[in-house]
Short mmCIF file of C-alpha atoms in Angstrom, two decimals:
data_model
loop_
_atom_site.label_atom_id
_atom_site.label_comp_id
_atom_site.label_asym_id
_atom_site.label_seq_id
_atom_site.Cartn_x
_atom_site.Cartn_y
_atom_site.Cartn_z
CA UNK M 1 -5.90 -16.86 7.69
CA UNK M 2 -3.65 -14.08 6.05
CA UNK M 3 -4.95 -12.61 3.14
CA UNK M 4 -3.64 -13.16 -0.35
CA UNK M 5 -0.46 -10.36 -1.07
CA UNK M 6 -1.28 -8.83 -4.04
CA UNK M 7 0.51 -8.98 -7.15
CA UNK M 8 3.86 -7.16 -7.32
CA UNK M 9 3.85 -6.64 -3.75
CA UNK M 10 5.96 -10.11 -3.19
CA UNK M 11 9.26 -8.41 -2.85
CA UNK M 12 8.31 -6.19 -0.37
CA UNK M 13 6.32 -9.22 1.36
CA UNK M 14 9.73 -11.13 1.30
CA UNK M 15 11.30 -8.32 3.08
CA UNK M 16 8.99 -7.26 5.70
CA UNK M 17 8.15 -11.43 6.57
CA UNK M 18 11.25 -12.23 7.89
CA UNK M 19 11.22 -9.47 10.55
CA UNK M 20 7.59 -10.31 11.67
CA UNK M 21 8.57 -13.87 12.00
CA UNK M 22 12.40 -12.63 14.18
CA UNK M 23 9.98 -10.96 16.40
CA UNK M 24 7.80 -13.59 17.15
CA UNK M 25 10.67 -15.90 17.75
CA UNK M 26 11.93 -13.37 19.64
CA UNK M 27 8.75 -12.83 21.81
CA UNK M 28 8.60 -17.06 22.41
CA UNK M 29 11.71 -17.64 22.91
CA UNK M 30 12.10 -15.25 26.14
CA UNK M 31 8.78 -16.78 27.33
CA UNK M 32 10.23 -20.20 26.82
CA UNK M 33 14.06 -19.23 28.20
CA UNK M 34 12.11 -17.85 31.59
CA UNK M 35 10.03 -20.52 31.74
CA UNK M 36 13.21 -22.60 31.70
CA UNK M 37 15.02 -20.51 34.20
CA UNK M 38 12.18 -20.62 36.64
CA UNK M 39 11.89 -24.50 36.26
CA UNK M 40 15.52 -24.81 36.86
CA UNK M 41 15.01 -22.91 39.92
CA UNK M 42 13.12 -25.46 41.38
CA UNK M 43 15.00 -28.29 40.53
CA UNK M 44 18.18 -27.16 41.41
CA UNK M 45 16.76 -25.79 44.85
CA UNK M 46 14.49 -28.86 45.72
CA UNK M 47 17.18 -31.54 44.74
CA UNK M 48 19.53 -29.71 47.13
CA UNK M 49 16.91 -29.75 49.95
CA UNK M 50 15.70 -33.25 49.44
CA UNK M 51 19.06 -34.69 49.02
CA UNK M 52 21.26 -32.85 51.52
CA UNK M 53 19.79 -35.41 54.11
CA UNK M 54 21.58 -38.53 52.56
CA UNK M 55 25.03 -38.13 54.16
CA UNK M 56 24.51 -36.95 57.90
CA UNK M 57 21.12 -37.38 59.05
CA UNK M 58 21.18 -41.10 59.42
CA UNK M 59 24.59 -40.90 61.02
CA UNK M 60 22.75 -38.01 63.10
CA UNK M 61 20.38 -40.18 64.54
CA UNK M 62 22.26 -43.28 65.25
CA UNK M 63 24.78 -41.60 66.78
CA UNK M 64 23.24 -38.39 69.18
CA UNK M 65 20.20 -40.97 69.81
CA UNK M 66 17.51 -38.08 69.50
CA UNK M 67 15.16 -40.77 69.01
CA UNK M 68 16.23 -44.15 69.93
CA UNK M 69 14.32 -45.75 67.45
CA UNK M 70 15.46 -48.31 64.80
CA UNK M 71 16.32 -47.75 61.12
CA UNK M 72 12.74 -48.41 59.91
CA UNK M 73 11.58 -45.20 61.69
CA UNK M 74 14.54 -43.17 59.91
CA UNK M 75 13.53 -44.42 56.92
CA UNK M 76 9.50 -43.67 57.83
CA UNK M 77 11.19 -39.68 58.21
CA UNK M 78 12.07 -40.05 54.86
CA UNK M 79 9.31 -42.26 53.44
CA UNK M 80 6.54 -39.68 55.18
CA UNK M 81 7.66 -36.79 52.31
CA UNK M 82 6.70 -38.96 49.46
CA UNK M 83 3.17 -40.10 51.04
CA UNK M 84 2.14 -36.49 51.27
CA UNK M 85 3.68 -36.04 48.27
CA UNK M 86 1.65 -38.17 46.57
CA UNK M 87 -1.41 -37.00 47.65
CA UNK M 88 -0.93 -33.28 46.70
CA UNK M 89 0.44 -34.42 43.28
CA UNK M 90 -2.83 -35.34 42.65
CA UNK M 91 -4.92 -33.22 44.33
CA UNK M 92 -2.94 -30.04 42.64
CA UNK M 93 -2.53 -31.67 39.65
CA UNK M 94 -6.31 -31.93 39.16
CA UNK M 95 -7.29 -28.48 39.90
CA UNK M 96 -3.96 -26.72 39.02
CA UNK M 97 -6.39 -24.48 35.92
CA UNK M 98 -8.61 -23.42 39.27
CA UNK M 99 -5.73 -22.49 41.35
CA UNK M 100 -3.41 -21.15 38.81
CA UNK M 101 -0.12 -23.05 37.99
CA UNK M 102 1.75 -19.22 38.52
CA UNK M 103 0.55 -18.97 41.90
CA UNK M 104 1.13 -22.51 42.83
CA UNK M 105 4.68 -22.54 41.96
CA UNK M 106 5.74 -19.84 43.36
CA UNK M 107 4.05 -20.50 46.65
CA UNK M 108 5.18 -24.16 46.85
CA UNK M 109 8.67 -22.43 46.46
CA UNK M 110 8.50 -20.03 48.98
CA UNK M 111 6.71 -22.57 51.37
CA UNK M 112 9.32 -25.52 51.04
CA UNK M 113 12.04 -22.41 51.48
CA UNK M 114 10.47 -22.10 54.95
CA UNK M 115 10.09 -25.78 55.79
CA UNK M 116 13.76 -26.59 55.15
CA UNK M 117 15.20 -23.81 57.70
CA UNK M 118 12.40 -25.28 60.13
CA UNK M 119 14.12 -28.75 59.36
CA UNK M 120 17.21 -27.21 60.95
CA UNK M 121 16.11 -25.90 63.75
CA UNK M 122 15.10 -29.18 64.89
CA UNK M 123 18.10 -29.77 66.62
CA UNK M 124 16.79 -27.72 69.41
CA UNK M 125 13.72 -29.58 70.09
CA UNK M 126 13.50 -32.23 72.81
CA UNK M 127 14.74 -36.25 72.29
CA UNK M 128 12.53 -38.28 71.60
CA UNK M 129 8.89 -38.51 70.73
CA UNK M 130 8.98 -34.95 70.21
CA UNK M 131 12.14 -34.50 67.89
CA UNK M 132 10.11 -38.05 65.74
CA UNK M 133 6.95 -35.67 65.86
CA UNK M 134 8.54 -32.51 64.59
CA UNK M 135 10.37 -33.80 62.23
CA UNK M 136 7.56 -35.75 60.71
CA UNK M 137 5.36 -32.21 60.55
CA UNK M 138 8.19 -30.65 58.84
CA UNK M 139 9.15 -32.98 56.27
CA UNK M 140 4.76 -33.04 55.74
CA UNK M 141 4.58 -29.43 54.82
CA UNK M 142 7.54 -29.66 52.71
CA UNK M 143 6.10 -32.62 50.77
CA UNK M 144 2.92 -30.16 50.17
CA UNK M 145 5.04 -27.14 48.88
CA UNK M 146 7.43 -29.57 46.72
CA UNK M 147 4.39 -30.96 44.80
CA UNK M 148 2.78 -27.61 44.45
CA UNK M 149 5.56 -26.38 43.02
CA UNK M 150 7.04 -29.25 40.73
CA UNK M 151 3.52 -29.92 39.44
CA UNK M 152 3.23 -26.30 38.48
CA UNK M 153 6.60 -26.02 36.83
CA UNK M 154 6.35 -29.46 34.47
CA UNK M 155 2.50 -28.43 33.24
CA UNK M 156 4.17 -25.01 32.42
CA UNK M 157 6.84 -26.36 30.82
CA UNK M 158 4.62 -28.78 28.51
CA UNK M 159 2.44 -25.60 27.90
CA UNK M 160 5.45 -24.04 26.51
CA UNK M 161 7.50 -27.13 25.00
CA UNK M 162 4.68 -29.55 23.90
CA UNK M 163 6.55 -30.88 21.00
CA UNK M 164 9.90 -31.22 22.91
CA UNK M 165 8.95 -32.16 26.23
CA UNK M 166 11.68 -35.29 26.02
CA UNK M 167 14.33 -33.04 25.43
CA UNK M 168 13.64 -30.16 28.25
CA UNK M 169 12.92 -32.76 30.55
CA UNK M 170 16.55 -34.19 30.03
CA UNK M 171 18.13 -30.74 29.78
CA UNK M 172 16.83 -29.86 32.82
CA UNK M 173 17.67 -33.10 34.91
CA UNK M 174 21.41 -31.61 34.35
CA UNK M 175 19.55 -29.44 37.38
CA UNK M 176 17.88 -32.01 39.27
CA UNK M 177 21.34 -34.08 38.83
CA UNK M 178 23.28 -31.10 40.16
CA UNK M 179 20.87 -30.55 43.38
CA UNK M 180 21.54 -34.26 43.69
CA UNK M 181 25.57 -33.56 43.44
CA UNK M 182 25.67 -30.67 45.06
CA UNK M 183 23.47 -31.30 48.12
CA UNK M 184 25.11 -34.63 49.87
CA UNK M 185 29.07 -32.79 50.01
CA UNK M 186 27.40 -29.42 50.76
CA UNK M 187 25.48 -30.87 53.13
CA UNK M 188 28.64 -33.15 54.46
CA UNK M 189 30.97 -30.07 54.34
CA UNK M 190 28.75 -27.58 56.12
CA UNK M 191 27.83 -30.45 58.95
CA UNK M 192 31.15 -31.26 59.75
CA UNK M 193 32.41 -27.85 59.45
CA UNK M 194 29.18 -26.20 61.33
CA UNK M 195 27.09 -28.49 62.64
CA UNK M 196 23.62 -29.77 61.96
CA UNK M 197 22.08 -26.24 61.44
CA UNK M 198 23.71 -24.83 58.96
CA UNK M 199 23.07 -27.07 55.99
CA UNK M 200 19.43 -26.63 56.31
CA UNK M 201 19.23 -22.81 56.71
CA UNK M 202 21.35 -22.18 54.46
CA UNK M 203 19.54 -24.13 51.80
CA UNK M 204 16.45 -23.03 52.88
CA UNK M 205 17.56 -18.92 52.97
CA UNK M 206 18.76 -20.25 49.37
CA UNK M 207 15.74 -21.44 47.97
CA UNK M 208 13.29 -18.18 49.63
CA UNK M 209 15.85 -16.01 47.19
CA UNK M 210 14.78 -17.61 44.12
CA UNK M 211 11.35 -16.87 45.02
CA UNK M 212 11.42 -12.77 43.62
CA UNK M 213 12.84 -13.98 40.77
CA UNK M 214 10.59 -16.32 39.64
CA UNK M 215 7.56 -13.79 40.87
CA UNK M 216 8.91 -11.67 38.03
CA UNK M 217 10.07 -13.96 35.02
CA UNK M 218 7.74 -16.83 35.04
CA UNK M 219 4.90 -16.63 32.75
CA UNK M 220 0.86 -16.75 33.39
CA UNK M 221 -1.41 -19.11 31.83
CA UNK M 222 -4.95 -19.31 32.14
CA UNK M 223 -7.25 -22.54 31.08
CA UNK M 224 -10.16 -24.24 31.10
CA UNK M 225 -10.95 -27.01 33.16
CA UNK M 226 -10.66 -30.83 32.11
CA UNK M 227 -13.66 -33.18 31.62
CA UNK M 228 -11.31 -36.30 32.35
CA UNK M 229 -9.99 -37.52 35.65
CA UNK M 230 -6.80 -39.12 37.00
CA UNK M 231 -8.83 -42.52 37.00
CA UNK M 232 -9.33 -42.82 33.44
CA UNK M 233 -5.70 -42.00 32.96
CA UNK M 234 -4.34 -44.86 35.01
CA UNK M 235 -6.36 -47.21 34.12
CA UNK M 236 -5.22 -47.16 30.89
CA UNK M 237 -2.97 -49.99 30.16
CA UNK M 238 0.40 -48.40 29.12
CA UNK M 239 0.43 -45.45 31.74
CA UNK M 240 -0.28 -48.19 34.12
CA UNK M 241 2.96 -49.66 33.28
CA UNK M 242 4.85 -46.52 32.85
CA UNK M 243 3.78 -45.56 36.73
CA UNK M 244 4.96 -49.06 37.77
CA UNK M 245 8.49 -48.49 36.19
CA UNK M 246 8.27 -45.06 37.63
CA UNK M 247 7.56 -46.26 41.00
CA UNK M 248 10.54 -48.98 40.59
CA UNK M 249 12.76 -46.24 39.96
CA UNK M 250 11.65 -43.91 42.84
CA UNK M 251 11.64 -46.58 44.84
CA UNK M 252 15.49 -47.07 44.28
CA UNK M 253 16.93 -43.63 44.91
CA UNK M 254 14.74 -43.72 48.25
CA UNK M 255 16.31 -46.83 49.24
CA UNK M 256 19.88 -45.36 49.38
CA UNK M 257 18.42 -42.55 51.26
CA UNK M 258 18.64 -44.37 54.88
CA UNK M 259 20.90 -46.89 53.85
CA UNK M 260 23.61 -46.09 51.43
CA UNK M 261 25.22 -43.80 54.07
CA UNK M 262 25.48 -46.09 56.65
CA UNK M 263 26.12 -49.11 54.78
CA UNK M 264 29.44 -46.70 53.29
CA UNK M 265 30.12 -45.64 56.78
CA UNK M 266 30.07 -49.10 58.52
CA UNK M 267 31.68 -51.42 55.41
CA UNK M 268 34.68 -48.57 54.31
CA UNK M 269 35.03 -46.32 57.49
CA UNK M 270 34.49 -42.93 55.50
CA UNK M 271 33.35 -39.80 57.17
CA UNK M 272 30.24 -37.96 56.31
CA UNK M 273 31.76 -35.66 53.65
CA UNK M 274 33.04 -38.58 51.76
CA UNK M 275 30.02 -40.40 51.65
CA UNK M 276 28.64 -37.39 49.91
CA UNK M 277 31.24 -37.65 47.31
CA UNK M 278 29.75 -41.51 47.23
CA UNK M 279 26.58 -40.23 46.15
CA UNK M 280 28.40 -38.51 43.16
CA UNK M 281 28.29 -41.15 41.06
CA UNK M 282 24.43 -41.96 40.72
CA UNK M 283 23.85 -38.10 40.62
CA UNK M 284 26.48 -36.63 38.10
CA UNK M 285 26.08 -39.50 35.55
CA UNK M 286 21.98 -39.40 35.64
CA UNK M 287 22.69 -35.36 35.10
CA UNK M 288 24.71 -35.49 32.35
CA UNK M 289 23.22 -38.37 30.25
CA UNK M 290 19.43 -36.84 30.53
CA UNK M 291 20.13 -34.19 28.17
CA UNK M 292 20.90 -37.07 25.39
CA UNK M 293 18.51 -39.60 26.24
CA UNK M 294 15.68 -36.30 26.02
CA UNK M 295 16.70 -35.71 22.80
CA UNK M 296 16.65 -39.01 21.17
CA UNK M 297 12.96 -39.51 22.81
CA UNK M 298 12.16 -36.47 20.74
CA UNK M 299 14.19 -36.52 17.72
CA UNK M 300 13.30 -40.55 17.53
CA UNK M 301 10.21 -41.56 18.83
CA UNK M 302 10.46 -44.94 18.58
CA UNK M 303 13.59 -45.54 20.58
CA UNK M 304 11.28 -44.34 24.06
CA UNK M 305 10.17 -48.01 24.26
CA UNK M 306 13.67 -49.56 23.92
CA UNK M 307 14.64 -46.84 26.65
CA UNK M 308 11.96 -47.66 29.23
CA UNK M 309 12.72 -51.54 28.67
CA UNK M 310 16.42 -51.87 28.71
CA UNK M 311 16.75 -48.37 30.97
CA UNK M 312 14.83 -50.37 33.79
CA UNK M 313 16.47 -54.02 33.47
CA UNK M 314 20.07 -52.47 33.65
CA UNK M 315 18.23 -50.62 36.53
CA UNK M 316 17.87 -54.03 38.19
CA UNK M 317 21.08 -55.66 37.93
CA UNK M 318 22.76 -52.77 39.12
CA UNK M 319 21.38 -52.96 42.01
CA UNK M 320 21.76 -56.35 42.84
CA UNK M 321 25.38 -55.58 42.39
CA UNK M 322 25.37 -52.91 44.75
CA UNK M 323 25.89 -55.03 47.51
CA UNK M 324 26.52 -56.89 45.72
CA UNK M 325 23.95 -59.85 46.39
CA UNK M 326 26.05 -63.15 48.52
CA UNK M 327 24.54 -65.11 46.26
CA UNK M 328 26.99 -64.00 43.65
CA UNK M 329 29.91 -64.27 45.31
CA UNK M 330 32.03 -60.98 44.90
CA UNK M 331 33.20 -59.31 47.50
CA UNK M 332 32.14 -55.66 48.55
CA UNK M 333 34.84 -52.95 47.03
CA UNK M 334 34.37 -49.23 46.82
CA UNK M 335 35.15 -48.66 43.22
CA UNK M 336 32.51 -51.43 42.12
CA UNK M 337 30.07 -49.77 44.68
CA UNK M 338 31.08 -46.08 42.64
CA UNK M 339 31.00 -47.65 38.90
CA UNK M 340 27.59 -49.21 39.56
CA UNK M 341 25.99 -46.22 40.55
CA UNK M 342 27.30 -44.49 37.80
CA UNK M 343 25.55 -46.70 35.53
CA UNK M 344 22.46 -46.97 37.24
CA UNK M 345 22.63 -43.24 36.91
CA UNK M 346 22.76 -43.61 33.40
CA UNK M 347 20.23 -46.35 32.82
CA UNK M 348 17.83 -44.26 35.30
CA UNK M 349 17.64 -41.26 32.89
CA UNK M 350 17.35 -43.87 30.24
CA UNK M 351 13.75 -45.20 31.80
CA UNK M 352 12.80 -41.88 33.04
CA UNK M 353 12.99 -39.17 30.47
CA UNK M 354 10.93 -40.64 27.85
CA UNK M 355 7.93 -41.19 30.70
CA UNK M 356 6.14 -38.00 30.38
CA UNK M 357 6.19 -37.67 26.40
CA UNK M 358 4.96 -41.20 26.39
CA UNK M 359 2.15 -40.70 28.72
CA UNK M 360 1.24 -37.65 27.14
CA UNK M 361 0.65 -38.78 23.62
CA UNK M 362 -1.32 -42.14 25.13
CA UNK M 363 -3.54 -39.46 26.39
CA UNK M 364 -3.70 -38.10 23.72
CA UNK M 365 -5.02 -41.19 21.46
CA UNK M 366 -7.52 -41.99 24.25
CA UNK M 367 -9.32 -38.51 23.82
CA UNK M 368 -7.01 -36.29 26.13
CA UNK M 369 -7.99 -32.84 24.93
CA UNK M 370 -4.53 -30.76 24.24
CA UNK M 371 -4.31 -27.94 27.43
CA UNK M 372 -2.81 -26.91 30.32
CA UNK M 373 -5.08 -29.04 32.69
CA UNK M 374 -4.14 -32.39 30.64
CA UNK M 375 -0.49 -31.03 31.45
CA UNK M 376 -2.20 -30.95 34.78
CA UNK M 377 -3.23 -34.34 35.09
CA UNK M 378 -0.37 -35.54 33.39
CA UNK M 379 2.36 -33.78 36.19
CA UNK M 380 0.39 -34.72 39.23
CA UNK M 381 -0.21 -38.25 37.83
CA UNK M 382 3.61 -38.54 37.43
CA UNK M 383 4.60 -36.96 40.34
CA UNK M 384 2.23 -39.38 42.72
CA UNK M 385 4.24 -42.71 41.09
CA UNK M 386 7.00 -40.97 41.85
CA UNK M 387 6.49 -39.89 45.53
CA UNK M 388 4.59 -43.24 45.70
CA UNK M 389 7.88 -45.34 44.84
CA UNK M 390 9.68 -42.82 46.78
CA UNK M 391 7.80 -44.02 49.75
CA UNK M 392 7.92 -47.37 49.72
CA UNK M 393 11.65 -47.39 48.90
CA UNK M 394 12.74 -46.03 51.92
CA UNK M 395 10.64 -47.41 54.09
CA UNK M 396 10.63 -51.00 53.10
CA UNK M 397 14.33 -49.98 52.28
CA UNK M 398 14.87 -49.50 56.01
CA UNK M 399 13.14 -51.94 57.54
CA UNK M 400 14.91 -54.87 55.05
CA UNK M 401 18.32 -53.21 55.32
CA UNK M 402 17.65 -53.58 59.26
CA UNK M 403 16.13 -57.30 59.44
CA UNK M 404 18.47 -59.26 56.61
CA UNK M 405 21.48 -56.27 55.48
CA UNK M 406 21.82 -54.39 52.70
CA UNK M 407 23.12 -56.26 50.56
CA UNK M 408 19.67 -58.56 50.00
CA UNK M 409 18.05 -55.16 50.67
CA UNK M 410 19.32 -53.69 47.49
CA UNK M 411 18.97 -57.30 45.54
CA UNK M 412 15.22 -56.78 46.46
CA UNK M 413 14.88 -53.37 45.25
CA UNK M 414 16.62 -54.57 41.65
CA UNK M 415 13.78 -57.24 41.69
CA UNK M 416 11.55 -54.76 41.22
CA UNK M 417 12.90 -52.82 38.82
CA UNK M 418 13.63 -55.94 36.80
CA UNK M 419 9.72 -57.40 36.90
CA UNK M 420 8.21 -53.67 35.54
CA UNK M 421 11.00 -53.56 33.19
CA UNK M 422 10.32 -57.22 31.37
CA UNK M 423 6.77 -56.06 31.92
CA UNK M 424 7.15 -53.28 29.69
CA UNK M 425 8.61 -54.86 26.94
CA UNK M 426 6.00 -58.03 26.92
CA UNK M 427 3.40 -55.09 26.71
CA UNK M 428 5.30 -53.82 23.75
CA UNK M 429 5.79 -56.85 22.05
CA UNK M 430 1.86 -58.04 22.34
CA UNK M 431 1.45 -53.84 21.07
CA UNK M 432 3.75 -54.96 18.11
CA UNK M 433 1.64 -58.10 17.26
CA UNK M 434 -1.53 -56.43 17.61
CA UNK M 435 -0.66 -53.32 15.34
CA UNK M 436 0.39 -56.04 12.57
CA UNK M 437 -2.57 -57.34 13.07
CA UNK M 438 -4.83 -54.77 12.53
CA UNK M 439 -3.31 -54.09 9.45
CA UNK M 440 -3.47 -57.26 7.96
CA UNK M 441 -7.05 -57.25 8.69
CA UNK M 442 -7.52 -53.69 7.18
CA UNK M 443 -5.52 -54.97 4.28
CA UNK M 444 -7.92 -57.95 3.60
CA UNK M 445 -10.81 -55.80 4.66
CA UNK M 446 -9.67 -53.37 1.65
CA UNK M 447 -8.93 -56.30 -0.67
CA UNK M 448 -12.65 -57.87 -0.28
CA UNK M 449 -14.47 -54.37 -0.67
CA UNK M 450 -12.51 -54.06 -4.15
CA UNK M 451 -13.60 -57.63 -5.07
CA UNK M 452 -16.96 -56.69 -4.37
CA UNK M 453 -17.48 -53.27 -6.17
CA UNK M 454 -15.55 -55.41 -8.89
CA UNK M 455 -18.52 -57.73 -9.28
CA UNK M 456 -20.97 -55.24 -8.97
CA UNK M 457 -19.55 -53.59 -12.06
CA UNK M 458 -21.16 -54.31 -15.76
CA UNK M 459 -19.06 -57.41 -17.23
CA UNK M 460 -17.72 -56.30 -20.85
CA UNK M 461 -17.94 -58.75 -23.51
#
């Protein structure tokens, strides 16, 4: 604690205080604004990488036969990213204190740079078995580098935001939402344009540049280790939950991964590049309402339970209107097909931004000690349920789009997101009841302990 100013020296106090405190502000907030920059980096970069595949690469397959295998295996390509995924989520989000979150970043970076110009070369490698092999080692050492790094960068980022993780998380989903623009008409452009090389090198050469810069700007943290485990964290009730509606939503945006493109392709007769301007509609909308729906789950709290509830049912029905569903009767247009993945855009950001702050104070009440490796924990939990749903949606994705269309495909994949979403809410509503509760029963508690040191005192005549 400061010492006490001495008298008559409070004027002087008042003028030398304020440039102390500018100077501080000034020291955190160019910590925090490279912090931001680096995380940026790697959303921008790995949304472009991951997403560049959408348009072309199940066109790629079906029609140069490199494989001649059936949709299910496409989808396995992209369903075997989010099983390795999910294992190095939690292995680096456990001991991200011992290898240091600095290092890990910027070597999952520079690693996933590498993999993705690998990815491109593949087109050289012989059909069959060995093109399936390759490209299942490629898109495995990618999945390692892409947890390394994201785990790194949101455990920094709660280091250096923990009372406004809501609202970076949303601002920098304008990132993640522009990779996820950007990459599926980049990648359309430069495939048509150059052929199937060029998109992945030239992401790849992209993402190795960002490397040096990040080496430079992003901060170092040091902490100690954590007494707790990703066990106790999932088994309690509400993270539970939130990693179910997590997984739902994963599990949606891996879905359209093998199918979207073809089902656009086959139903409208659009070329590659346009079905990348398809996948503008999900993408641009989730970008631009994350920002808002961070800072709400900040600046109000409460509203984080209303936005994991309603952000997942809406989830749901738009996806059973993708098709939309025959059971409903409406035929198959493109401008319903665009306006309902702009709003499941939106109502995705609406369930997902709030996820982390929510786990994090849970975690908190349960005896989560406040640190870098609870950041730890937190990230690589997070980012497992994600690369979890991420696998399944694709690959179940695949194989239903191939045995009864896409249409009942997608109405399956709304299921989902509509049973953890009503799941949610009954959870908060038996929360509700059992917070009122409590304090009735503290209120009568307090009422009979004042009855009774009543009676104990002396009765005056």
């Amino acid at each position: 604690m400061d010492p006490a100013l001495p008298p008559g020296s409070h004027s002087a106090s008042d003028d030398d205080q304020p440039e102390i405190v500018r100077n501080e502000s000034r020291r955190l907030s160019r910590e925090q604004l490279f912090t931001l920059i680096s995380a940026a980096s790697i959303n921008l970069g790995s949304m472009m990488c991951y997403s560049i595949l959408g348009p072309f690469f199940p066109h790629e397959v079906r029609e140069l036969k490199k494989k001649g295998v059936s949709n299910t295996v496409t989808g396995m390509i992209f369903g075997c990213f989010a099983v390795f995924d999910l294992l190095s989520c939690l292995f680096f989000g456990k001991y991200l204190v011992h290898i240091g979150a600095k290092f890990m970043f910027l070597a999952g970076m520079f690693v996933s740079g590498g993999a993705t110009i690998l990815f491109g070369m593949l087109d050289q490698a012989p059909d069959g078995p060995v093109f399936i092999t390759l490209c299942f080692l490629v898109r495995v050492v990618d999945a390692i580098s892409f947890a390394a790094a994201i785990t790194a960068s949101f455990s920094l980022l709660a280091k250096v935001f923990p009372d406004n993780m809501g609202t970076v998380m949303g601002s920098l989903e304008i990132f993640s939402g522009l990779g996820l623009v950007l990459g599926p008409p980049l990648g359309g452009f430069l495939y048509e344009t150059f052929g199937y090389e060029v998109p992945f090198i030239f992401l790849g050469c992209l993402v190795l540049l960002m490397v040096p810069l990040n080496m430079y700007i992003l901060p170092n943290y040091d902490s100690a280790p954590s007494e707790h485990s990703f066990w106790k964290l999932i088994t309690l009730p509400k993270v539970g939950l939130i990693s179910l509606i997590i997984m739902s939503l994963s599990g949606g945006f891996g879905f359209l991964d093998p199918t979207l493109s073809l089902f656009v392709l086959d139903k409208f007769n659009l070329s590659a590049g346009y079905v990348g301007l398809v996948f503008l509609g999900l993408a641009l909308s989730y970008s631009i309402s994350s920002p808002l729906f961070g800072l709400l789950s900040d600046k109000v709290p409460y509203l984080r339970k209303w936005f994991l509830v309603s952000g997942s049912i809406i989830t749901g029905v738009c996806y059973m209107l993708l098709g939309p569903v025959p059971i409903l009767h409406i035929n198959s247009q493109l401008w319903l097909l665009i306006l309902v993945l702009v709003v499941n855009g939106i109502s995705v950001g609406m369930s997902l931004i709030p996820t982390f702050p929510e786990v994090l104070s849970c975690a908190y009440e349960n005896g989560f000690e406040e640190g870098l490796s609870t950041f730890g924990l937190v990230s690589g939990l997070l980012g497992a349920m994600w690369s979890l749903g991420a696998f399944i949606g694709p690959t179940l994705g695949g194989f239903l789009h191939e045995k009864i269309g896409f249409e009942w495909a997608a109405a399956v994949q709304g299921l989902w997101a509509l049973i953890t979403g009503l799941a949610m809410g009954l959870f908060y509503i038996l929360e509700h009841w059992r917070g009122k509760r409590c304090e009735l029963q503290n209120t009568l508690s307090t009422e009979e302990e004042r009855e009774e040191r009543a009676s104990l005192l002396p009765h005056r005549i």
